[in-house]
Short mmCIF file of C-alpha atoms in Angstrom, two decimals:
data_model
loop_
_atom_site.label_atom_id
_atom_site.label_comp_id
_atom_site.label_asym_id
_atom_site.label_seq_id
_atom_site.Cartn_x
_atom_site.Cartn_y
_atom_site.Cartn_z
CA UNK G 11 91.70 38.13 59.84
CA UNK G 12 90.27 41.96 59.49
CA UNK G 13 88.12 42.71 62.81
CA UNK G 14 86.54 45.65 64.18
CA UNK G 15 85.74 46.14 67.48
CA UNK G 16 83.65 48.79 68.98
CA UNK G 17 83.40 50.41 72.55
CA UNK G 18 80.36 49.88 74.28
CA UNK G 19 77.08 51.23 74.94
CA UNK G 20 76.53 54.59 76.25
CA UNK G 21 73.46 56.90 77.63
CA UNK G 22 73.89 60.67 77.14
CA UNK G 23 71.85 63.62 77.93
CA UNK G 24 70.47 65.82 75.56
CA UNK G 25 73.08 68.38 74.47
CA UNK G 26 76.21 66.10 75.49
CA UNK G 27 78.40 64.65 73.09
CA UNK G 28 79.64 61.15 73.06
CA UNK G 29 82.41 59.44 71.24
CA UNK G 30 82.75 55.74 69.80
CA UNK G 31 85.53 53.83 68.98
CA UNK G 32 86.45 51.02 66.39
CA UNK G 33 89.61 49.21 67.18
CA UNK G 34 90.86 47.23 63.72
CA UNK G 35 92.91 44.19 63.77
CA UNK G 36 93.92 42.23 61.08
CA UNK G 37 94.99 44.94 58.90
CA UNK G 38 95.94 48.94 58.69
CA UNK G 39 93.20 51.77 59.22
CA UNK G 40 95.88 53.85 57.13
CA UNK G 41 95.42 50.95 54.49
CA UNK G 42 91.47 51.78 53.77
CA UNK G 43 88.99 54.40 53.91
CA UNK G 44 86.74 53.95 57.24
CA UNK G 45 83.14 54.66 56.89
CA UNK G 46 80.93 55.33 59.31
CA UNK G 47 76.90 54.33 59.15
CA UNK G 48 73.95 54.49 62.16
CA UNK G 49 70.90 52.81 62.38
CA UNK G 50 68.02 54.75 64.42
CA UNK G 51 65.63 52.03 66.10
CA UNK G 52 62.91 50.09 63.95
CA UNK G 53 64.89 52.20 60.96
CA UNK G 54 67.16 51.85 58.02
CA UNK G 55 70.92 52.24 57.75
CA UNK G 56 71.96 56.03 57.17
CA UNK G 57 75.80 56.52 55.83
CA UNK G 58 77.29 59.06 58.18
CA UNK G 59 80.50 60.11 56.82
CA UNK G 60 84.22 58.53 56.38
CA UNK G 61 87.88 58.39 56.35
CA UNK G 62 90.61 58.47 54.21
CA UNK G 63 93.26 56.18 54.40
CA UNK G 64 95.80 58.56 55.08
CA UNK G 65 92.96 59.86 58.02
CA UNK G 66 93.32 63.74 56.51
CA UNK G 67 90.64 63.83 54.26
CA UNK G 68 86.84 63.46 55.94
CA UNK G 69 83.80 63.78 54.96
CA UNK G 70 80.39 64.24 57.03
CA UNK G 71 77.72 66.41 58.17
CA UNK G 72 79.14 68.67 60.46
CA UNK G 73 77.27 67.21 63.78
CA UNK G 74 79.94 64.89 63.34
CA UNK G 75 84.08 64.86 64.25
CA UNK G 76 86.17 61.70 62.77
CA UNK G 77 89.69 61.03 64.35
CA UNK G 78 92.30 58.30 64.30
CA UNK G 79 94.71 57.22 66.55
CA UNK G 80 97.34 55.43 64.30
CA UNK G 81 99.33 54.11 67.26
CA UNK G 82 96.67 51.96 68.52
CA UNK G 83 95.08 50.94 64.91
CA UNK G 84 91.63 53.03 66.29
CA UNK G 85 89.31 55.00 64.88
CA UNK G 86 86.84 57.46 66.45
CA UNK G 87 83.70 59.59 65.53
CA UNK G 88 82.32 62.17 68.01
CA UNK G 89 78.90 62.77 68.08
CA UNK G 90 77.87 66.77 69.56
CA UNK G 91 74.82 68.58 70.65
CA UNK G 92 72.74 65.32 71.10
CA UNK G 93 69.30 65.00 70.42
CA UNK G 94 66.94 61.97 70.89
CA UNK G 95 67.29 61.90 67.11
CA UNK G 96 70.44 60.47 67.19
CA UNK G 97 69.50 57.69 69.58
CA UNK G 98 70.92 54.67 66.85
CA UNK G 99 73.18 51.84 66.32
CA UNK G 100 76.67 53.59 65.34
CA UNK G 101 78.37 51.05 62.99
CA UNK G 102 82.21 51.45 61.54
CA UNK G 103 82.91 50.00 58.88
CA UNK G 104 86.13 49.50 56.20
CA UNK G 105 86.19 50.23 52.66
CA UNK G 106 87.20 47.04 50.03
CA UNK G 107 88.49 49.97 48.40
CA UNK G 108 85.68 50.06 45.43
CA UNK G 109 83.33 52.42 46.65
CA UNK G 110 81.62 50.03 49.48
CA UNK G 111 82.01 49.21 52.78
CA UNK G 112 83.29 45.16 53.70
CA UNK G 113 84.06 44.84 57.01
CA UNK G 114 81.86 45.86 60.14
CA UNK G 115 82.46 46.24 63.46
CA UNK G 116 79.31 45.08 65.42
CA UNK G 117 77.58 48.31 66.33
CA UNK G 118 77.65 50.62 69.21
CA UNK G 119 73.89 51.65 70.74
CA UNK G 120 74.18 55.19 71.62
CA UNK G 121 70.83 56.04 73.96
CA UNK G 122 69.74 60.05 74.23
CA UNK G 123 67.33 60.29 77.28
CA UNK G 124 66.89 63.21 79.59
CA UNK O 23 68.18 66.85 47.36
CA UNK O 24 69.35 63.44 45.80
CA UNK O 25 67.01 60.53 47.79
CA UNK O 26 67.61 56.83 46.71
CA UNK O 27 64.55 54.73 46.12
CA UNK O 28 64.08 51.11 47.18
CA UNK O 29 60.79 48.84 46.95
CA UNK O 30 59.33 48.30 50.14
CA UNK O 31 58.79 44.62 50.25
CA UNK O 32 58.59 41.84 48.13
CA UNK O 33 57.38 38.18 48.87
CA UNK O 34 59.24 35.47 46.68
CA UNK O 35 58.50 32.00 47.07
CA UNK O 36 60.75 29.41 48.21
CA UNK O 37 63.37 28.29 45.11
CA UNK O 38 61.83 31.29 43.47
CA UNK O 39 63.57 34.37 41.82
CA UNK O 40 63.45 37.92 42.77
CA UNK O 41 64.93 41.42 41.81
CA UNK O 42 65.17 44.17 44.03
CA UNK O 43 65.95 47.69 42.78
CA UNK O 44 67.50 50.89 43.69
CA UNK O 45 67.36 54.29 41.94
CA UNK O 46 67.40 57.85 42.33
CA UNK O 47 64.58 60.29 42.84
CA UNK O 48 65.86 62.25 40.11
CA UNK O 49 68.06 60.73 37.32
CA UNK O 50 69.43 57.61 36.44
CA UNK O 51 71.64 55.33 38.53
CA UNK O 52 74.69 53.62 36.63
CA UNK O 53 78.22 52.04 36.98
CA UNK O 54 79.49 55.29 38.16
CA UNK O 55 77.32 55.32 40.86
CA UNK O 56 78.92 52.11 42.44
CA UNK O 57 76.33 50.38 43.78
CA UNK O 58 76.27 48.07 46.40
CA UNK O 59 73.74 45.72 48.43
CA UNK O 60 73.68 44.28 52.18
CA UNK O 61 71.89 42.16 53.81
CA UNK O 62 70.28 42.50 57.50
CA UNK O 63 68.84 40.42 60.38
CA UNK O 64 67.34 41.99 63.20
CA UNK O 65 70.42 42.46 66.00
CA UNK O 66 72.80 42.08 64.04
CA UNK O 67 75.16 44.30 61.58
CA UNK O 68 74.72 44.18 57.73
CA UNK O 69 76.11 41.94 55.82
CA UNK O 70 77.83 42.92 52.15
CA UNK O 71 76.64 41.12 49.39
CA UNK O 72 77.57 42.92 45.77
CA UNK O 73 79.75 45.78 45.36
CA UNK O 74 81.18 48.03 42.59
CA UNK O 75 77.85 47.00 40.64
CA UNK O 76 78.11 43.26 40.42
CA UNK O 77 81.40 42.09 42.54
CA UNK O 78 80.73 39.23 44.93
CA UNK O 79 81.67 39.88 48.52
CA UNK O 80 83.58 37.16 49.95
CA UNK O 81 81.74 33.67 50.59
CA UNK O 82 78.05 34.99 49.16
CA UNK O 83 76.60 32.27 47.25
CA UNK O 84 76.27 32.73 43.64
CA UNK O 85 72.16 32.50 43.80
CA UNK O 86 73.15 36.73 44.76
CA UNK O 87 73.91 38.91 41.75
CA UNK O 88 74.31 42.55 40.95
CA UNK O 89 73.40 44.22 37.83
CA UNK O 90 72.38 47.82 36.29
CA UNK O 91 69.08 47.54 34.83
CA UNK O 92 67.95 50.26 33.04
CA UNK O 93 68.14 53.38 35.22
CA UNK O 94 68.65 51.43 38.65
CA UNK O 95 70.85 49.26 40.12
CA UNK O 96 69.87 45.61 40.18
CA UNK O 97 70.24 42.68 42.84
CA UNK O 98 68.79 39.40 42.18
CA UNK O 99 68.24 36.08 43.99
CA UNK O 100 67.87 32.63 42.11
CA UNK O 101 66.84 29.94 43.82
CA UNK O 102 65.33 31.99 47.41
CA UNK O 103 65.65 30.38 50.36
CA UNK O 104 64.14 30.87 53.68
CA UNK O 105 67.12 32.05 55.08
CA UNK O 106 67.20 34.95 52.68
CA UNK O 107 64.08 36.15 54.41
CA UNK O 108 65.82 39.71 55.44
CA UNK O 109 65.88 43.42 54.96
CA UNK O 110 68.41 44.23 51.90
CA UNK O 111 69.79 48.26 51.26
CA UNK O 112 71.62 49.58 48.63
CA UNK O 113 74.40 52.17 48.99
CA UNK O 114 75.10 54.33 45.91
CA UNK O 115 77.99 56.58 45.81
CA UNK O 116 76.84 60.81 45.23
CA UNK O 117 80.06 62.40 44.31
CA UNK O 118 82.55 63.98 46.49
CA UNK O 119 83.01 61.38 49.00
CA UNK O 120 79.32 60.66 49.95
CA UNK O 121 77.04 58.19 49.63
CA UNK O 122 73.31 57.70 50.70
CA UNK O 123 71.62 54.41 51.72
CA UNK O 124 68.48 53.37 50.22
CA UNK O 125 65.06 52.73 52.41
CA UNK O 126 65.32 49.11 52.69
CA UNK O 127 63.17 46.53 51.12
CA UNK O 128 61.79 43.59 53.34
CA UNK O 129 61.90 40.30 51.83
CA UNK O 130 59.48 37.78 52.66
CA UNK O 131 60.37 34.12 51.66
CA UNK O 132 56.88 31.79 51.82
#
């Protein structure tokens, strides 16, 4: 069955950068586009960018760096120059391949505190 | 700058029927636009419910439907429940490879 797992938690200082991951079993990241969505505290769901299946083609605000590692089935997404404003709940998730995403991996809280 | 618009809340009653819609700030949305709806608890990721418009994710009950109704995109529950009692979004697809997310709307089941 299609799973994604994420890396854990992480605390950064403003200005750092911090990358999550979003291991995918079940299935092919080459197979699907890969988007990726956040979730500040007490607020909505905001669609960050995503991937295309052949992991060439991305597309996202530039705070933002998307990278795959075919070899182990993961994707990644950098985050630079943190601010507190990007304290959230990073979620990957795949494309059914009809403009949506299906599949989610469970969310990574990403913490910006001096 | 396109914004996608959402209710805020709605209250249904229980067995009751509701439909929550999404738009655009400016213009209308339609098929093209590809929208889709999730569901979300507190804690926990969202859930898909309707994509492509009106296409059943896998294992949503039926009482969930999509639709285009007039200039916005359309999801409605028959028969509420009290476990339907979340926040819902709708993603619509911009062009290009982007999308935006909607506000939210917070349904209340009582």
């Amino acid at each position: 069955q299609v799973q994604l797992v994420q890396s854990g938690a992480e605390v950064r200082k403003p200005g750092a950068s911090v990358t999550v991951s979003c291991k995918a079993s079940g299935y092919s990241l080459t197979s699907n586009f890969m988007h990726w969505v956040r979730q500040a505290p007490g607020q909505g769901l905001e669609w960050v960018g995503q991937m295309n299946p052949r992991g060439d083609t991305r597309t996202y605000a530039q705070k933002f760096t998307m990278t795959r590692d075919t070899s182990t089935n993961t994707d990644y997404m950098e985050v630079r120059s943190l601010t507190s404003a990007d304290t959230a709940v990073y979620f990957c998730a795949r494309d059914t391949g009809n403009y949506a995403p299906d599949y989610w991996g469970q969310g990574t809280l990403v913490t910006v505190s001096s | 700058q396109t914004v996608v618009t959402q209710e805020s809340s709605f209250s249904v009653s229980p067995g009751g029927t509701v439909t929550l819609t999404c738009g655009f700030n400016s213009g209308s949305v339609s098929t093209s636009s590809h929208p889709s709806w999730y569901q979300q608890t507190p804690g926990q990721p969202p859930r898909t419910l309707v994509y492509d418009t009106y296409i059943r994710a896998s294992g949503v009950p039926d009482r969930f439907s999509g639709s285009v109704i007039g200039s916005k995109a359309a999801l409605t529950i028959t028969g509420a429940q009290a476990d339907d009692e979340s926040d819902y979004y709708c993603l619509l697809y911009l062009g290009r490879g982007t999308y935006a997310f909607g506000p939210g709307t917070k349904v209340t089941v009582l």
